[in-house]
Short mmCIF file of C-alpha atoms and ligand atoms in Angstrom, two decimals:
data_model
loop_
_atom_site.label_atom_id
_atom_site.label_comp_id
_atom_site.label_asym_id
_atom_site.label_seq_id
_atom_site.Cartn_x
_atom_site.Cartn_y
_atom_site.Cartn_z
CA MET A 1 -19.98 53.51 -7.01
CA ASN A 2 -22.23 53.27 -9.98
CA LEU A 3 -21.24 50.53 -12.38
CA ASP A 4 -21.35 51.64 -15.99
CA HIS A 5 -23.04 48.67 -17.65
CA ASP A 6 -22.97 50.23 -21.12
CA ARG A 7 -19.27 50.94 -20.85
CA ILE A 8 -18.63 47.25 -20.10
CA LEU A 9 -20.66 46.17 -23.13
CA SER A 10 -18.98 48.63 -25.46
CA MET A 11 -15.51 47.67 -24.16
CA LEU A 12 -16.31 44.01 -24.82
CA GLU A 13 -17.51 44.87 -28.33
CA ALA A 14 -14.45 47.00 -29.06
CA GLY A 15 -12.21 44.29 -27.56
CA LYS A 16 -13.48 41.82 -30.17
CA ARG A 17 -12.51 44.12 -33.00
CA ALA A 18 -9.22 45.35 -31.55
CA PRO A 19 -6.37 45.32 -34.10
CA LEU A 20 -3.63 42.84 -33.25
CA GLU A 21 -1.10 45.65 -32.71
CA GLU A 22 -3.28 47.20 -29.99
CA THR A 23 -3.52 43.92 -28.12
CA ASP A 24 0.23 43.54 -28.56
CA ALA A 25 0.76 46.99 -27.07
CA ALA A 26 -1.42 46.10 -24.07
CA LEU A 27 0.65 42.97 -23.51
CA CYS A 28 3.88 44.96 -23.69
CA LYS A 29 2.49 47.34 -21.07
CA ALA A 30 1.57 44.40 -18.84
CA GLU A 31 5.06 43.04 -19.30
CA ARG A 32 6.45 46.23 -17.78
CA PHE A 33 4.21 45.63 -14.69
CA GLU A 34 2.26 48.80 -15.43
CA GLY A 35 -1.15 47.20 -15.05
CA LEU A 36 -3.91 47.63 -17.63
CA ALA A 37 -6.79 49.99 -18.32
CA PRO A 38 -10.24 48.37 -18.52
CA GLU A 39 -10.28 48.79 -22.32
CA GLU A 40 -7.01 46.85 -22.57
CA ILE A 41 -8.32 44.16 -20.24
CA ALA A 42 -11.31 43.77 -22.58
CA MET A 43 -8.96 43.12 -25.49
CA LEU A 44 -7.23 40.34 -23.58
CA LEU A 45 -10.54 38.83 -22.55
CA GLN A 46 -11.68 38.79 -26.16
CA THR A 47 -8.57 37.77 -28.02
CA GLU A 48 -8.68 34.42 -29.76
CA ASP A 49 -5.18 34.72 -31.11
CA GLU A 50 -3.14 31.72 -29.91
CA GLY A 51 0.03 33.79 -29.66
CA HIS A 52 -1.68 36.38 -27.48
CA ILE A 53 -3.21 33.75 -25.22
CA LYS A 54 0.16 32.12 -24.72
CA ARG A 55 1.71 35.51 -23.91
CA ILE A 56 -1.01 36.24 -21.32
CA PHE A 57 -0.01 33.08 -19.45
CA ASP A 58 3.73 33.72 -19.83
CA ILE A 59 3.47 37.28 -18.55
CA ALA A 60 1.26 36.25 -15.60
CA GLY A 61 3.94 33.72 -14.64
CA ARG A 62 6.65 36.35 -14.91
CA ILE A 63 4.71 38.89 -12.82
CA LYS A 64 4.12 36.25 -10.22
CA GLU A 65 7.81 35.41 -10.12
CA HIS A 66 9.03 38.98 -10.11
CA ILE A 67 6.60 40.54 -7.63
CA TYR A 68 5.54 37.65 -5.41
CA GLY A 69 8.55 35.38 -5.82
CA ASP A 70 8.09 31.90 -4.36
CA ARG A 71 5.97 33.03 -1.44
CA ILE A 72 2.41 31.94 -0.72
CA VAL A 73 0.60 33.47 2.22
CA MET A 74 -1.54 31.05 4.25
CA PHE A 75 -4.84 31.76 6.01
CA ALA A 76 -7.92 29.95 7.29
CA PRO A 77 -11.61 30.88 7.35
CA LEU A 78 -13.52 30.93 10.64
CA TYR A 79 -17.30 30.60 10.30
CA VAL A 80 -18.98 32.04 13.38
CA SER A 81 -22.69 32.21 12.49
CA ASP A 82 -24.91 30.72 9.78
CA HIS A 83 -28.02 32.73 10.66
CA CYS A 84 -29.04 34.62 7.56
CA VAL A 85 -32.01 36.71 6.52
CA ASN A 86 -31.11 36.69 2.83
CA LYS A 87 -32.26 34.39 0.10
CA CYS A 88 -29.29 33.98 -2.21
CA ALA A 89 -30.06 31.16 -4.62
CA TYR A 90 -26.53 29.72 -4.70
CA CYS A 91 -25.92 29.54 -0.95
CA GLY A 92 -26.71 26.82 1.58
CA TYR A 93 -27.23 29.45 4.31
CA ARG A 94 -30.19 31.04 2.47
CA CYS A 95 -33.04 31.85 4.83
CA ASP A 96 -35.56 29.37 3.40
CA ASN A 97 -33.19 26.44 3.82
CA VAL A 98 -34.23 24.56 6.96
CA PHE A 99 -31.44 23.28 9.19
CA ASP A 100 -30.23 23.82 12.73
CA ARG A 101 -28.58 27.19 12.63
CA ARG A 102 -26.11 28.33 15.19
CA ARG A 103 -23.95 31.16 16.35
CA LEU A 104 -20.84 30.26 18.27
CA SER A 105 -20.61 31.27 21.90
CA MET A 106 -17.40 32.99 23.01
CA ASP A 107 -16.28 29.69 24.55
CA GLU A 108 -16.83 27.97 21.22
CA ILE A 109 -14.94 30.75 19.45
CA ARG A 110 -12.04 30.20 21.83
CA GLU A 111 -12.15 26.49 21.05
CA GLU A 112 -12.07 27.07 17.29
CA VAL A 113 -9.25 29.60 17.60
CA ARG A 114 -7.26 27.24 19.83
CA ILE A 115 -7.50 24.56 17.13
CA LEU A 116 -6.63 26.99 14.33
CA GLU A 117 -3.65 28.41 16.19
CA GLY A 118 -2.60 24.85 16.95
CA MET A 119 -2.44 24.25 13.20
CA GLY A 120 -0.05 27.19 12.91
CA HIS A 121 -2.46 29.75 11.48
CA LYS A 122 -1.86 33.42 12.29
CA ARG A 123 -4.26 34.99 9.80
CA LEU A 124 -8.00 34.31 9.84
CA ALA A 125 -10.92 35.34 7.70
CA LEU A 126 -13.99 35.71 9.89
CA GLU A 127 -17.18 34.71 8.07
CA ALA A 128 -20.82 35.18 9.07
CA GLY A 129 -24.23 35.25 7.41
CA GLU A 130 -26.31 38.42 7.66
CA ASP A 131 -28.77 38.62 10.51
CA PRO A 132 -28.93 41.92 12.39
CA LYS A 133 -30.83 40.34 15.29
CA LYS A 134 -29.13 36.97 15.73
CA CYS A 135 -25.68 38.09 14.62
CA PRO A 136 -25.48 41.84 15.28
CA ILE A 137 -22.36 43.93 14.86
CA ASP A 138 -21.83 43.88 18.64
CA TYR A 139 -21.44 40.13 18.46
CA ILE A 140 -18.90 40.37 15.61
CA LEU A 141 -16.92 42.96 17.59
CA GLU A 142 -16.94 40.72 20.64
CA VAL A 143 -15.66 37.83 18.50
CA ILE A 144 -12.80 39.97 17.15
CA ASP A 145 -11.94 41.09 20.65
CA THR A 146 -12.00 37.52 21.90
CA ILE A 147 -9.67 36.36 19.12
CA TYR A 148 -7.17 39.18 19.61
CA GLY A 149 -7.29 38.60 23.35
CA MET A 150 -6.07 35.01 23.07
CA HIS A 151 -2.39 34.22 23.48
CA PHE A 152 -0.85 30.79 23.19
CA GLU A 153 2.51 29.30 23.87
CA ASN A 154 3.43 29.72 20.21
CA GLY A 155 1.93 33.14 19.64
CA GLU A 156 -1.47 34.38 18.60
CA ILE A 157 -3.77 35.18 15.72
CA ARG A 158 -2.23 38.36 14.37
CA ARG A 159 -4.65 39.42 11.70
CA VAL A 160 -8.42 38.98 11.53
CA ASN A 161 -9.86 39.78 8.13
CA VAL A 162 -13.61 40.15 8.16
CA ASN A 163 -16.14 39.02 5.59
CA ILE A 164 -19.55 40.20 6.76
CA ALA A 165 -22.52 41.81 5.05
CA SER A 166 -22.54 45.30 3.67
CA THR A 167 -23.25 47.72 6.52
CA THR A 168 -23.25 51.37 7.64
CA VAL A 169 -20.35 53.81 7.92
CA GLU A 170 -20.85 53.77 11.68
CA ASN A 171 -20.50 49.98 11.85
CA TYR A 172 -17.45 50.06 9.59
CA ARG A 173 -15.90 52.62 11.96
CA ARG A 174 -16.44 50.20 14.82
CA LEU A 175 -14.82 47.39 12.82
CA LYS A 176 -11.88 49.65 12.03
CA ASP A 177 -11.51 50.51 15.73
CA ALA A 178 -11.57 46.80 16.56
CA GLY A 179 -8.39 46.43 14.49
CA ILE A 180 -9.60 44.32 11.58
CA GLY A 181 -7.23 43.53 8.74
CA THR A 182 -8.94 43.51 5.35
CA TYR A 183 -12.68 44.00 5.00
CA ILE A 184 -13.75 41.45 2.41
CA LEU A 185 -17.00 41.46 0.50
CA PHE A 186 -17.79 39.72 -2.76
CA GLN A 187 -20.05 41.46 -5.22
CA GLU A 188 -21.03 37.92 -6.35
CA THR A 189 -22.08 39.30 -9.74
CA TYR A 190 -21.69 42.78 -11.20
CA HIS A 191 -24.50 42.15 -13.68
CA ARG A 192 -27.53 43.90 -12.23
CA GLU A 193 -30.21 41.67 -13.78
CA THR A 194 -28.45 38.49 -12.70
CA TYR A 195 -27.89 39.98 -9.26
CA LYS A 196 -31.63 40.56 -8.98
CA GLU A 197 -32.44 37.06 -10.14
CA VAL A 198 -30.16 35.26 -7.66
CA HIS A 199 -30.67 37.53 -4.63
CA MET A 200 -34.33 36.89 -4.16
CA ALA A 201 -35.03 38.47 -0.77
CA GLY A 202 -33.37 40.22 2.14
CA PRO A 203 -31.19 43.33 2.44
CA LYS A 204 -28.54 41.84 0.19
CA SER A 205 -30.99 41.96 -2.72
CA ASN A 206 -30.33 45.71 -2.86
CA TYR A 207 -27.63 45.85 -5.56
CA ASP A 208 -26.85 49.52 -5.00
CA TYR A 209 -26.36 49.16 -1.27
CA HIS A 210 -24.13 46.14 -1.79
CA ILE A 211 -21.93 47.66 -4.48
CA THR A 212 -21.35 50.82 -2.43
CA ALA A 213 -20.21 48.91 0.68
CA PHE A 214 -16.51 49.63 0.07
CA ASP A 215 -17.26 53.34 -0.37
CA ARG A 216 -18.75 53.35 3.13
CA ALA A 217 -15.98 51.15 4.54
CA MET A 218 -13.28 53.43 3.13
CA GLU A 219 -15.14 56.52 4.26
CA ALA A 220 -15.02 54.98 7.74
CA GLY A 221 -11.24 54.66 7.49
CA ILE A 222 -10.88 50.98 6.55
CA ASP A 223 -8.19 51.21 3.91
CA ASP A 224 -7.69 47.56 2.99
CA VAL A 225 -10.70 46.14 1.19
CA GLY A 226 -10.93 42.87 -0.69
CA GLY A 227 -13.31 42.31 -3.59
CA GLY A 228 -14.39 39.24 -5.46
CA VAL A 229 -16.88 37.67 -7.82
CA LEU A 230 -18.65 34.35 -7.57
CA PHE A 231 -17.66 33.08 -10.97
CA GLY A 232 -20.42 31.12 -12.63
CA LEU A 233 -23.41 33.40 -12.16
CA TYR A 234 -22.78 35.50 -15.24
CA ASP A 235 -20.36 35.77 -18.16
CA TYR A 236 -16.85 35.81 -16.68
CA LYS A 237 -15.66 38.48 -19.12
CA TYR A 238 -18.34 40.87 -17.92
CA GLU A 239 -17.50 40.05 -14.30
CA VAL A 240 -13.78 40.67 -14.72
CA LEU A 241 -14.50 44.08 -16.22
CA GLY A 242 -17.00 44.81 -13.44
CA LEU A 243 -14.30 44.04 -10.88
CA MET A 244 -11.81 46.23 -12.69
CA LEU A 245 -14.20 49.19 -12.91
CA HIS A 246 -14.90 48.81 -9.21
CA ASN A 247 -11.17 48.84 -8.56
CA GLU A 248 -10.71 51.89 -10.78
CA HIS A 249 -13.48 53.70 -8.90
CA LEU A 250 -11.87 53.03 -5.49
CA GLU A 251 -8.46 54.09 -6.77
CA LYS A 252 -9.83 57.36 -8.08
CA LYS A 253 -11.93 58.15 -5.04
CA PHE A 254 -9.75 56.86 -2.20
CA GLY A 255 -6.27 56.51 -3.68
CA ALA A 256 -6.17 52.73 -3.26
CA GLY A 257 -8.07 49.98 -5.03
CA PHE A 258 -8.60 46.43 -3.86
CA HIS A 259 -5.98 45.10 -1.47
CA THR A 260 -6.97 41.60 -2.53
CA ILE A 261 -9.19 39.97 -5.11
CA SER A 262 -10.78 36.58 -4.47
CA VAL A 263 -11.72 34.29 -7.31
CA PRO A 264 -14.27 31.77 -5.98
CA ARG A 265 -15.88 29.56 -8.61
CA ILE A 266 -19.37 28.37 -7.79
CA ARG A 267 -19.69 24.92 -6.17
CA PRO A 268 -22.67 22.84 -5.12
CA ALA A 269 -23.90 23.30 -1.55
CA ASP A 270 -26.63 21.57 0.46
CA GLY A 271 -29.95 23.36 -0.10
CA ALA A 272 -28.52 25.65 -2.73
CA ASP A 273 -29.85 26.01 -6.23
CA ILE A 274 -26.92 25.93 -8.56
CA THR A 275 -29.05 25.81 -11.66
CA VAL A 276 -28.58 29.58 -11.48
CA ALA A 277 -24.93 28.97 -12.31
CA ARG A 278 -25.31 29.00 -16.06
CA HIS A 279 -21.91 30.50 -16.75
CA ILE A 280 -19.37 28.41 -14.85
CA PRO A 281 -16.01 29.06 -16.52
CA THR A 282 -14.22 25.99 -17.80
CA ASP A 283 -10.85 25.21 -16.23
CA GLU A 284 -9.12 26.80 -19.20
CA GLN A 285 -11.26 29.95 -19.03
CA PHE A 286 -10.76 30.11 -15.27
CA GLN A 287 -6.98 30.00 -15.56
CA ARG A 288 -7.11 32.60 -18.27
CA LEU A 289 -9.22 35.01 -16.23
CA VAL A 290 -6.88 34.63 -13.25
CA ALA A 291 -3.91 35.35 -15.53
CA ILE A 292 -5.64 38.43 -16.98
CA ILE A 293 -6.41 39.79 -13.49
CA ARG A 294 -2.73 39.26 -12.63
CA LEU A 295 -1.72 41.36 -15.64
CA ALA A 296 -4.34 44.02 -14.95
CA VAL A 297 -3.53 44.64 -11.27
CA PRO A 298 -0.06 43.20 -10.69
CA PHE A 299 0.20 44.51 -7.12
CA THR A 300 -3.13 43.28 -5.81
CA GLY A 301 -3.01 40.04 -3.84
CA MET A 302 -5.08 37.22 -5.30
CA ILE A 303 -6.80 34.63 -3.15
CA VAL A 304 -7.99 31.15 -3.99
CA SER A 305 -9.83 28.98 -1.49
CA THR A 306 -10.27 25.24 -0.99
CA ARG A 307 -13.19 25.35 -3.42
CA GLU A 308 -10.59 24.50 -6.05
CA THR A 309 -8.80 21.16 -6.27
CA ALA A 310 -5.16 20.79 -5.30
CA ASP A 311 -4.28 20.44 -8.96
CA MET A 312 -6.07 23.63 -9.97
CA ARG A 313 -4.61 25.53 -7.00
CA ALA A 314 -1.12 24.49 -8.09
CA LYS A 315 -1.77 25.89 -11.58
CA LEU A 316 -3.28 29.12 -10.26
CA ILE A 317 -0.35 29.73 -7.92
CA ARG A 318 1.96 29.76 -10.96
CA LEU A 319 -0.33 32.33 -12.58
CA GLY A 320 -0.25 34.80 -9.75
CA VAL A 321 -2.40 33.64 -6.86
CA SER A 322 -0.61 34.87 -3.74
CA GLN A 323 -2.77 33.62 -0.86
CA ILE A 324 -4.42 30.29 -0.21
CA SER A 325 -6.48 28.86 2.61
CA GLY A 326 -5.53 25.55 4.14
CA GLY A 327 -7.20 22.92 6.29
CA SER A 328 -10.44 24.88 6.00
CA ALA A 329 -13.68 24.01 7.73
CA VAL A 330 -16.55 25.78 6.02
CA GLU A 331 -19.17 25.18 8.67
CA VAL A 332 -19.90 27.01 11.89
CA GLY A 333 -17.95 25.22 14.61
CA GLY A 334 -16.37 23.02 11.95
CA TYR A 335 -12.88 22.80 13.45
CA ALA A 336 -14.04 21.49 16.83
CA GLU A 337 -16.50 19.18 15.07
CA ARG A 338 -13.75 17.74 12.94
CA GLU A 339 -11.51 17.27 15.97
CA ARG A 340 -14.30 15.37 17.73
CA HIS A 341 -15.45 13.22 14.82
CA GLY A 342 -12.41 12.92 12.63
CA SER A 343 -13.98 14.57 9.63
CA GLY A 344 -16.72 17.00 8.82
CA GLN A 345 -19.03 17.52 5.90
CA PHE A 346 -17.12 19.89 3.74
CA GLU A 347 -18.03 21.17 0.36
CA VAL A 348 -14.40 21.76 -0.36
CA SER A 349 -12.24 20.27 -3.07
CA ASP A 350 -8.93 20.42 -1.25
CA ASN A 351 -9.27 18.68 2.08
CA ARG A 352 -5.61 18.54 3.05
CA ALA A 353 -4.49 19.56 6.53
CA PRO A 354 -2.41 22.76 6.72
CA GLU A 355 0.80 20.86 7.40
CA ASP A 356 0.22 18.77 4.27
CA ILE A 357 -0.29 21.98 2.32
CA VAL A 358 2.88 23.44 3.80
CA LYS A 359 4.76 20.28 2.80
CA TRP A 360 3.24 20.33 -0.66
CA LEU A 361 4.14 24.00 -1.20
CA MET A 362 7.70 23.33 -0.10
CA SER A 363 7.93 20.31 -2.40
CA GLU A 364 6.93 22.66 -5.24
CA ASP A 365 9.84 24.87 -4.15
CA LEU A 366 7.46 27.53 -2.83
CA ILE A 367 7.73 29.28 0.54
CA PRO A 368 4.63 29.03 2.73
CA SER A 369 4.41 32.34 4.56
CA PHE A 370 2.52 33.08 7.77
CA CYS A 371 3.38 36.75 7.55
CA THR A 372 0.97 39.42 8.80
CA ALA A 373 3.58 42.15 9.14
CA CYS A 374 2.14 44.90 6.94
CA TYR A 375 -0.95 45.26 8.99
CA ARG A 376 1.05 45.25 12.22
CA GLN A 377 3.48 47.84 10.82
CA GLY A 378 0.74 50.12 9.54
CA ARG A 379 1.47 49.37 5.90
CA THR A 380 -2.12 49.51 4.67
CA GLY A 381 -4.11 51.29 1.96
CA ASP A 382 -2.11 53.64 -0.25
CA ARG A 383 1.02 53.28 1.91
CA PHE A 384 0.98 49.59 1.08
CA MET A 385 0.28 50.22 -2.61
CA GLN A 386 3.14 52.72 -2.92
CA LEU A 387 5.56 50.22 -1.45
CA ALA A 388 4.15 47.46 -3.65
CA LYS A 389 4.31 49.56 -6.83
CA SER A 390 7.86 50.69 -6.15
CA GLY A 391 8.84 47.02 -6.07
CA ASN A 392 10.27 47.43 -2.56
CA ILE A 393 7.64 45.29 -0.88
CA LYS A 394 9.62 42.17 -1.62
CA ASN A 395 12.41 43.52 0.60
CA VAL A 396 10.09 42.81 3.50
CA CYS A 397 7.99 39.95 2.11
CA LEU A 398 10.84 37.51 1.58
CA PRO A 399 12.52 38.09 4.96
CA ASN A 400 9.16 37.80 6.71
CA ALA A 401 8.25 34.68 4.78
CA LEU A 402 11.50 33.00 5.78
CA MET A 403 11.18 34.03 9.43
CA THR A 404 7.55 32.94 9.72
CA LEU A 405 8.28 29.66 7.97
CA CYS A 406 11.08 29.06 10.45
CA GLU A 407 8.70 29.88 13.29
CA TYR A 408 6.03 27.56 11.86
CA ALA A 409 8.42 24.64 11.39
CA GLN A 410 9.86 25.12 14.85
CA ASP A 411 6.50 25.37 16.61
CA TYR A 412 4.22 23.07 14.63
CA GLY A 413 6.24 21.04 12.15
CA ASP A 414 7.27 17.38 12.30
CA GLU A 415 10.85 16.37 11.52
CA GLU A 416 10.23 16.29 7.79
CA THR A 417 8.79 19.84 7.82
CA LEU A 418 11.65 21.09 9.97
CA ALA A 419 14.29 19.61 7.69
CA LYS A 420 12.68 20.84 4.49
CA ALA A 421 12.02 24.32 5.92
CA SER A 422 15.66 24.60 7.04
CA GLU A 423 16.84 23.60 3.61
CA ILE A 424 14.56 26.17 1.92
CA ILE A 425 15.55 28.93 4.34
CA LEU A 426 19.23 28.27 3.76
CA ARG A 427 18.79 28.25 0.01
CA LYS A 428 16.59 31.37 -0.18
CA LEU A 429 18.47 33.57 2.30
CA PRO A 430 20.99 34.74 -0.31
CA ASP A 431 18.05 36.05 -2.37
CA ILE A 432 17.69 38.86 0.20
CA GLN A 433 19.75 41.40 -1.62
CA ASN A 434 20.11 44.01 1.09
CA GLU A 435 23.02 42.84 3.19
CA LYS A 436 21.90 44.59 6.35
CA ILE A 437 18.43 43.02 6.15
CA ARG A 438 19.92 39.61 5.36
CA LYS A 439 22.10 39.77 8.43
CA ARG A 440 19.16 40.77 10.56
CA VAL A 441 17.06 37.90 9.24
CA GLU A 442 19.89 35.43 9.90
CA GLU A 443 20.08 36.63 13.48
CA SER A 444 16.30 36.46 13.87
CA ILE A 445 16.21 32.93 12.54
CA GLU A 446 18.84 31.91 15.06
CA ARG A 447 16.77 33.47 17.83
CA ILE A 448 13.57 31.76 16.62
CA ARG A 449 15.41 28.44 16.56
CA GLY A 450 16.46 29.13 20.11
CA GLY A 451 12.78 29.44 21.06
CA LYS A 452 12.63 33.25 21.03
CA ARG A 453 10.07 35.30 19.11
CA ASP A 454 11.00 38.20 16.94
CA LEU A 455 9.52 41.34 15.48
CA TYR A 456 8.94 41.16 11.77
CA LEU A 457 9.93 43.68 9.17
FE1 SF4 B 1 -26.63 34.72 3.53
FE2 SF4 B 1 -24.27 35.31 2.43
FE3 SF4 B 1 -25.41 32.98 1.97
FE4 SF4 B 1 -26.47 35.13 0.92
S1 SF4 B 1 -24.44 34.31 0.45
S2 SF4 B 1 -27.59 33.47 1.94
S3 SF4 B 1 -26.03 36.62 2.51
S4 SF4 B 1 -24.68 33.72 3.94
FE1 SF4 B 2 1.92 40.39 3.02
FE2 SF4 B 2 3.16 42.56 3.93
FE3 SF4 B 2 3.84 40.18 4.86
FE4 SF4 B 2 4.49 40.91 2.37
S1 SF4 B 2 5.26 41.83 4.27
S2 SF4 B 2 3.61 38.95 3.01
S3 SF4 B 2 2.70 42.11 1.77
S4 SF4 B 2 1.85 41.15 5.11
#
């Protein structure tokens, strides 16, 4: 992967001067769910035409409705180590920041996972700083093994996505063998000069090694990778195009682009220098860039974390965000800490517990989904993308969402959650168009209500 900086600049220039009819044509293409070429994305990033801007939002809403329906997949982050040898200006874990660092022991991991599973989570994102000595790959593999080895009365963690530093093909092979879900890594910024400025020391300061991480991961056989940008470090238009060129590169070379795209917007953190964040998108710009990504890659999941407020998350969900985290602790050992002391010190904007988020989603007529079926059924990489692009993915997503919601309400919900979930399930069941599948889901739901567990589609 070698990002073509000049191409981005010339696309942005051309985008400014694009005739209205060309931007119209790009919007028509997006309306047919065909995705967009980088040049077309540049036009949408640059347009100042009110009519075009309104259409961008309308089409994003329609794509969201058509492809993702009312479903929102839930997950939680699990921070296992804050040791870090890098000096990233914007991050509280940077190596020159003095605080008591820790790496969870396997007993502590088990404690965190017990709490997370007790909240109903089935999908985790494992997070760790980079420190080859204090947090080597062997430790990460042991953590994954420990998590997958735990079984509870109500099930287990079924998918562990991993967000760790860029590493070697050999290490990626070991992660693949450990059965990880998506390998997630944010480029932070695609702009080389800015990257250099904010990554002041440590292995992560090597832009080329960082940007080629997914090439090595995919070479090692990991076929679901998740990209992202830390919005605020550089011009968001440049960053969106950087992301899209990265996606295009992976599609060309490996047959599948990003499985997910995360859209974190920079937030203050203890010990971090956010004066480097000179380009934080306004709320309006942020919504627009999310909508444009939705148009550009309609079949790629989009993730928003608790960095955003409840209000902003509600808006982004309507524009195409398909996964959200809930009840997140963003500190190592944060879940146990919170259980002991009632609350922790979180730099998050949405502090609601997962059940409150589930209730809120249902009150918005959305279906919280705890589905992890694709990974379990081997629907990854290009197999997943083919199913997604054919439009047939929703034949499994909706049934799985309804079954996992039923399971969640049954196992973790209070009476209000149970009642609301039952009402939603009853109302949404007829939306499963295939009669055979609908029947099967009805039977599964009956079994789940009777305390049995089922296999998902
Ligand atoms: Fe370390 Fe990651 Fe923070 Fe950089 S962003 S200091 S690599 S934890
Ligand atoms: Fe995600 Fe696959 Fe489940 Fe749909 S069926 S929600 S794509 S894991």
